[in-house]
Tab-separated table of C-alpha atoms and ligand atoms in Angstrom:
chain	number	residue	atom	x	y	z
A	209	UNK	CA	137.817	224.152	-63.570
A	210	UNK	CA	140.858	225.219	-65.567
A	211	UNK	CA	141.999	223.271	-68.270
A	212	UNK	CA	145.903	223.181	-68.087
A	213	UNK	CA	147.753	224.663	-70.917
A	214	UNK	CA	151.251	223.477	-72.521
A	215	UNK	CA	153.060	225.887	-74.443
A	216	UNK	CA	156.261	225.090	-76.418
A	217	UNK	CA	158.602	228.540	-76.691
A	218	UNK	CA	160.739	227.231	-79.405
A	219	UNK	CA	162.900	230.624	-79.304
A	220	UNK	CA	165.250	231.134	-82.080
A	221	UNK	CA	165.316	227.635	-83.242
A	222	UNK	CA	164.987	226.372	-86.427
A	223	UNK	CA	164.045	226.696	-90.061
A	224	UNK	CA	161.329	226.141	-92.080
A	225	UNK	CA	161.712	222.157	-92.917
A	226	UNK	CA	162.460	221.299	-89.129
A	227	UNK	CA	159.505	224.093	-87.794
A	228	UNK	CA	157.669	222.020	-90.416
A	229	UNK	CA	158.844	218.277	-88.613
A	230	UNK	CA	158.437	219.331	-85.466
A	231	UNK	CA	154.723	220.698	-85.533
A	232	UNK	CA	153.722	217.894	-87.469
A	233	UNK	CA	155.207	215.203	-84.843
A	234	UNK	CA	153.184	217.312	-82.111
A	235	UNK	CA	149.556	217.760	-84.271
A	236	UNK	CA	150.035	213.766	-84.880
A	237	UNK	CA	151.148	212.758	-81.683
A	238	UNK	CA	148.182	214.355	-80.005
A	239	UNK	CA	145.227	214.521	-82.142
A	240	UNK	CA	143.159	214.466	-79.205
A	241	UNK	CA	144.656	215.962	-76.218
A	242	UNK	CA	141.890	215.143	-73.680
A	243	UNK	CA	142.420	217.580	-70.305
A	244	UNK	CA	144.891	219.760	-71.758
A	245	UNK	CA	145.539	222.572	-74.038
A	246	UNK	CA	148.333	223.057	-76.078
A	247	UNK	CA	150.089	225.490	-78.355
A	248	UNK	CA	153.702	226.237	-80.088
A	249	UNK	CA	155.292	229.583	-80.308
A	250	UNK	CA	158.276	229.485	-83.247
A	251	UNK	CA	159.828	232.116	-84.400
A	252	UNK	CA	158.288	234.847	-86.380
A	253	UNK	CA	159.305	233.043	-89.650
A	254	UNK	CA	157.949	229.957	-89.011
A	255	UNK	CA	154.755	230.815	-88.258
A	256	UNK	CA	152.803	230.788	-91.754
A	257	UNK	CA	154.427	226.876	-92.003
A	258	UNK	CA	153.174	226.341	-88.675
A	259	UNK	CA	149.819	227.602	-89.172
A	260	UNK	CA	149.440	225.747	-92.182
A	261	UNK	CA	150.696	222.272	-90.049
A	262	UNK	CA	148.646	223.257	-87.324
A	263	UNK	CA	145.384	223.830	-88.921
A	264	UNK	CA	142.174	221.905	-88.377
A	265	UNK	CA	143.993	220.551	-85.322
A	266	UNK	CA	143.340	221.073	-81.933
A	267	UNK	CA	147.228	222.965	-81.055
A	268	UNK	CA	146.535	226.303	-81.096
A	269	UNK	CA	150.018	228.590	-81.785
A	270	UNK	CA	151.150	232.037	-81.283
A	271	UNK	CA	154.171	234.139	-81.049
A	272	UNK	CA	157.392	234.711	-79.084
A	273	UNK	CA	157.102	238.895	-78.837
A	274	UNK	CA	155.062	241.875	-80.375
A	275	UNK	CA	155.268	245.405	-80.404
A	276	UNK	CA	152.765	248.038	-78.892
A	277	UNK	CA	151.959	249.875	-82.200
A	278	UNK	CA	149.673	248.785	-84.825
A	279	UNK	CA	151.635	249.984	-87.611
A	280	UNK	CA	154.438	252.348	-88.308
A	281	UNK	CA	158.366	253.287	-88.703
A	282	UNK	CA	159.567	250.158	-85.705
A	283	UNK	CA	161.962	249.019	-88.227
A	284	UNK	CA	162.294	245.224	-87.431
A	285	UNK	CA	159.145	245.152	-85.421
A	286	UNK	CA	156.182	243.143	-85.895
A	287	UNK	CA	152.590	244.452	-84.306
A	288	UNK	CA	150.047	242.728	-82.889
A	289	UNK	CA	147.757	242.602	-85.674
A	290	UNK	CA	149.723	240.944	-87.596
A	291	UNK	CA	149.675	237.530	-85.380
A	292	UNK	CA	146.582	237.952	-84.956
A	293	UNK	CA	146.112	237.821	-88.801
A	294	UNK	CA	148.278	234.328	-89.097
A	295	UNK	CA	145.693	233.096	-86.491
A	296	UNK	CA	147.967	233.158	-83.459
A	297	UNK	CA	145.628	232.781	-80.128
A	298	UNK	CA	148.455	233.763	-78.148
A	299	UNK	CA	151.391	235.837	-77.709
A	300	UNK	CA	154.764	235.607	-74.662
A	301	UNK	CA	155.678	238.599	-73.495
A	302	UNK	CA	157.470	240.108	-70.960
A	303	UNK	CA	159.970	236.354	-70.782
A	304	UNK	CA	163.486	237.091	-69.001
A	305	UNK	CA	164.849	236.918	-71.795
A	306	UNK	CA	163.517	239.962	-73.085
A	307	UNK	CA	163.830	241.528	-70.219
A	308	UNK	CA	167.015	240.583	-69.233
A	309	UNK	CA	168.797	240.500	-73.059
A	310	UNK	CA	166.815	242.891	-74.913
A	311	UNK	CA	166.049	245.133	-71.667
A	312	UNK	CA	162.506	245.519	-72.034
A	313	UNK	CA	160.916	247.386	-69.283
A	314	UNK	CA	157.384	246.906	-67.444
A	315	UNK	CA	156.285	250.107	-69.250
A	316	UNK	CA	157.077	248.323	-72.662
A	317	UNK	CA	155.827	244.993	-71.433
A	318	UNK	CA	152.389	246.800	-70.317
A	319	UNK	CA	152.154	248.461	-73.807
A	320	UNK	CA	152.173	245.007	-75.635
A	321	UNK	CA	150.062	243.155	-73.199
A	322	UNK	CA	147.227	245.752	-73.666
A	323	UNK	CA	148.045	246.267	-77.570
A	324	UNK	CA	147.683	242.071	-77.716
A	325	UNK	CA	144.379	242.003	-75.949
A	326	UNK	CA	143.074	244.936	-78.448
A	327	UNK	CA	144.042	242.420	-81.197
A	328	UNK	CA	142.055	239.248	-79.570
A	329	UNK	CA	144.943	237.837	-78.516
A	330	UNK	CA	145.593	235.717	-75.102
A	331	UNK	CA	149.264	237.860	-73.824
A	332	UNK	CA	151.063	235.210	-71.311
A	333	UNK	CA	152.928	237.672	-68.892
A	334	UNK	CA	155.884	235.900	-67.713
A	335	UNK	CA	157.536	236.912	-64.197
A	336	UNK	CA	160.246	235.787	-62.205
A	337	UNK	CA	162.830	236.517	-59.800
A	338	UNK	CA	166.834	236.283	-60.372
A	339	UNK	CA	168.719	234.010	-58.263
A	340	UNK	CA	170.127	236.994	-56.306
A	341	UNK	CA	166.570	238.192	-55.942
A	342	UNK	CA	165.519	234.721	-54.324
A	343	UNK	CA	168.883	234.422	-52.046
A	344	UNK	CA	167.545	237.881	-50.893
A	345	UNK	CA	164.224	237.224	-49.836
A	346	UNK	CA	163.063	239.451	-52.456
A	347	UNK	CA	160.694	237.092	-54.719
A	348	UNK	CA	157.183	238.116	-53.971
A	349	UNK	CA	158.213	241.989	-54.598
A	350	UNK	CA	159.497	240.791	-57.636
A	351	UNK	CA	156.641	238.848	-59.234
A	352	UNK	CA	154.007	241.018	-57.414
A	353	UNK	CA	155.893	244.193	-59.186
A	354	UNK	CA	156.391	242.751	-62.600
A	355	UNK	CA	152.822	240.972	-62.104
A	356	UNK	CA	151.124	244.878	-60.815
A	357	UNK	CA	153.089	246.868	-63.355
A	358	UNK	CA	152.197	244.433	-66.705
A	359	UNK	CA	149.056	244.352	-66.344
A	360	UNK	CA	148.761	248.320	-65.562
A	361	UNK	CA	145.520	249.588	-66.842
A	362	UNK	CA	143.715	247.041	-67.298
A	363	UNK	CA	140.046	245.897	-66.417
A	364	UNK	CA	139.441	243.009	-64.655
A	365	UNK	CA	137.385	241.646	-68.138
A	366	UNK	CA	141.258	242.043	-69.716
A	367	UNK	CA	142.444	239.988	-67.344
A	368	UNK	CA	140.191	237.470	-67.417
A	369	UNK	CA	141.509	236.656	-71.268
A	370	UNK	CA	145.473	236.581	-69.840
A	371	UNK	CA	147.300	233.968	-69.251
A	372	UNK	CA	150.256	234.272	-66.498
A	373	UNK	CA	153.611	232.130	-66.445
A	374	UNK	CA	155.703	232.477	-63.508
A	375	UNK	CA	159.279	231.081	-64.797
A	376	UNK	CA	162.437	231.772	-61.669
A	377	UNK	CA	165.074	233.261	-64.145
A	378	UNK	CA	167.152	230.789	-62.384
A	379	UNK	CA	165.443	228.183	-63.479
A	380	UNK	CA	165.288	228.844	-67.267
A	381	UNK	CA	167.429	226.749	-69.491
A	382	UNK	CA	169.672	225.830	-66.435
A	383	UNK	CA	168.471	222.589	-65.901
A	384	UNK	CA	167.774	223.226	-62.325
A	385	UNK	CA	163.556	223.849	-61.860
A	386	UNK	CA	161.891	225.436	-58.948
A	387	UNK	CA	160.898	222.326	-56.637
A	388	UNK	CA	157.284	221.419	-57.055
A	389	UNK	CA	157.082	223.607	-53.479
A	390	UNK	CA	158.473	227.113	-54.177
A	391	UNK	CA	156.628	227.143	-57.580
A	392	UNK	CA	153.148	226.017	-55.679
A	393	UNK	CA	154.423	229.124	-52.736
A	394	UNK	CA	154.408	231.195	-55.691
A	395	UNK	CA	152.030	230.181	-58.244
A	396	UNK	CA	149.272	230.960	-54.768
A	397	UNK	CA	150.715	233.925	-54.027
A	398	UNK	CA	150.194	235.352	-57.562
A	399	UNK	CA	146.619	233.961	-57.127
A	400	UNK	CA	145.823	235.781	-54.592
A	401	UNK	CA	147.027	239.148	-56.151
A	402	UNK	CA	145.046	238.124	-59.767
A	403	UNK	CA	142.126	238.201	-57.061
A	404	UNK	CA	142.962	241.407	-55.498
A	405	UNK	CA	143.403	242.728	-58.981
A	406	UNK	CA	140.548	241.510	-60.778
A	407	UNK	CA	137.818	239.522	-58.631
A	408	UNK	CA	137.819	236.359	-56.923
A	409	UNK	CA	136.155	234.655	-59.473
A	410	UNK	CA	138.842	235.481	-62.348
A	411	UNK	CA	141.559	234.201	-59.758
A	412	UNK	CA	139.600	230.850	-59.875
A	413	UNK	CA	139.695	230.760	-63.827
A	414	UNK	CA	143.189	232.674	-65.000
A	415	UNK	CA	145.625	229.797	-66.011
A	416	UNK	CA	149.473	230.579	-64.033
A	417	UNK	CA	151.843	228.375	-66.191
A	418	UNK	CA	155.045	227.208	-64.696
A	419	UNK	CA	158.467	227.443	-66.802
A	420	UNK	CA	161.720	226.506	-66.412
A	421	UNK	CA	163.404	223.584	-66.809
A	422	UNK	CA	160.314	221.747	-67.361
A	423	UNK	CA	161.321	217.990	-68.999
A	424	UNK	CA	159.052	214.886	-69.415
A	425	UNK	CA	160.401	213.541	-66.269
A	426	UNK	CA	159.533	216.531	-63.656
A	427	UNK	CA	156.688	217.890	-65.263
A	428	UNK	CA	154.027	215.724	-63.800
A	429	UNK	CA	155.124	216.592	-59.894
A	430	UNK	CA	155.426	220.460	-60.789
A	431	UNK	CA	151.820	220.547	-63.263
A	432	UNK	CA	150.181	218.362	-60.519
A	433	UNK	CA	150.321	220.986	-57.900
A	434	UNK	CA	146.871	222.783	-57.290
A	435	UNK	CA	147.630	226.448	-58.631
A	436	UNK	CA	149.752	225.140	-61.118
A	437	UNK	CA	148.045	225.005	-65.030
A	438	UNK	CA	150.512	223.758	-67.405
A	439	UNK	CA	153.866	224.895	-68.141
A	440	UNK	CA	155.557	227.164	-70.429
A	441	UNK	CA	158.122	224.740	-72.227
A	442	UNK	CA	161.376	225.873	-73.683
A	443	UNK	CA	164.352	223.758	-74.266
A	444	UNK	CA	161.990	220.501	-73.991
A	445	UNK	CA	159.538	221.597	-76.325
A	446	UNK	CA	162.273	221.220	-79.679
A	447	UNK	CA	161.913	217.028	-78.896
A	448	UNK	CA	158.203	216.274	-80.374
A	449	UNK	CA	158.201	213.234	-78.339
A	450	UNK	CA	159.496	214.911	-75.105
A	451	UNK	CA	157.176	217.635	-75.468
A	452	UNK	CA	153.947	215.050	-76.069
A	453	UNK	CA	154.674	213.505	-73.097
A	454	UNK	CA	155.471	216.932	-71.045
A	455	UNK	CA	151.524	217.994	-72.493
A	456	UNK	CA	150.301	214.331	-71.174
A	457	UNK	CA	151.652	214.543	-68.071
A	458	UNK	CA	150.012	217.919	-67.854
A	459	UNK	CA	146.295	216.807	-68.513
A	460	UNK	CA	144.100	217.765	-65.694
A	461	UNK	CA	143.110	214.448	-63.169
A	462	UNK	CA	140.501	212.800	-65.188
A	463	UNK	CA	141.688	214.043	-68.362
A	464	UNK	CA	143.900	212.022	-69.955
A	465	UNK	CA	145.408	212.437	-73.172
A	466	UNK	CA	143.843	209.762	-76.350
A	467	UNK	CA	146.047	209.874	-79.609
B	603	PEP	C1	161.368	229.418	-71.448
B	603	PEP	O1	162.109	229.811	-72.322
B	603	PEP	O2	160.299	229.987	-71.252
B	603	PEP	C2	161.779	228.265	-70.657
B	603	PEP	C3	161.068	227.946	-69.608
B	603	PEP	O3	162.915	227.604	-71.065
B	603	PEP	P1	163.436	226.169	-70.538
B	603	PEP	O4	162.234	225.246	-70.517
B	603	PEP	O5	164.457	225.746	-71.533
B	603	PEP	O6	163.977	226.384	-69.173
């Protein structure tokens, strides 16, 4: 049984006082998530203020990016061991917008997914195809590529502490989210390579988060899908309120979420 997970990718949004507001409104609107697991990811600076808001409490939080390295001349960089020092229990990596803006590559994506699991941390490996990928029949190779290439190296027991998000580049921040069908087409088909990659029974257990576009009012029909377990939440997750309900909604059947 896999208990869904809700993670809020706040990107490069706000400051201390409103990183402060907005974890708070979360912890207090769901002191005890029942069915459903939940964590923030602010930005680098926020993170000691989160932490602090966030402690004692069941949200867990981690971080929007790392580098491969433990330590040395990355001007600008921040490594692994450092989240792992402010507590984080996860870390995105490999989101579009990395990719696509800051032209990461699978080779650099591999490096910090491996570098983040030699830290204890849980990497969520994001893939997704861009719309002209999808118009040309091309999304399987996509995800399967990004999906074979990030995880390059490592043992199925590595895998087994990973998280996946498949998030259609399309669908991020556009307003316009996969139908509760072509994310379920996916979200099986990267199943059934997590089983081909690392055994049967880690396919059963590995958590495949769907993002994009995700908003209180579609995220029950796209979270309620069987290979779907949770969503990665951007936009939506900067509304405490919106993002409560979004982690409700979530909860596994027969969880429900108690405040
Ligand atoms: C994201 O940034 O991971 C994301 C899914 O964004 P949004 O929810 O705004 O589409």
């Amino acid at each position: 049984m896999r208990t869904p997970l809700v993670v809020g990718n706040w990107k490069m949004h706000g400051g201390l006082a409103e990183a402060r507001e907005l974890a708070s409104g979360v912890r207090d609107g769901l002191k005890r998530p029942r069915g459903v697991e939940v964590a923030l990811c602010p930005p680098f600076t926020a993170l000691p203020a989160v932490a602090e808001v966030l402690a004692g409490s069941p949200i867990g939080w981690g971080a929007q990016n790392c580098h491969w390295e433990d330590t040395g001349a990355f001007t600008g960089e921040i490594a692994p061991g450092m989240l792992a020092e402010l507590g984080c229990r996860f870390v995105i990596l490999g989101h579009s917008e990395r990719r696509h803006l800051f032209r990461e590559t699978d080779d650099d994506i591999a490096r910090k997914v491996a570098a983040a699991l030699r830290h204890g941390l849980q990497p969520l490996l994001c893939v997704g195809e861009t719309a002209e990928e999808r118009r040309q029949g091309l999304t399987f190779t996509v995800v399967e590529g990004q999906l074979r290439a990030g995880w390059a190296g490592l043992g199925a027991d590595e895998i087994a502490r990973s998280v996946l998000a498949y998030e259609p580049v399309w669908a991020i921040g556009t307003g316009v989210n996969a139908t509760p069908a072509q994310a379920a087409e996916v979200h099986g088909y990267l199943r059934g390579l997590v089983s081909e990659l690392a055994s049967k029974e880690t396919a059963q257990s590995l958590r495949i988060l769907y993002g994009g576009s995700v908003k209180p009012d579609n995220a029950a029909e796209l979270t309620q899908q069987p290979d779907i377990d949770g969503a990665l939440v951007g936009g939506a997750s900067l509304q405490a309120q919106g993002f409560i309900t979004i982690a409700k909604k979530s909860a596994s059947r027969g969880g429900s979420s108690k405040e």
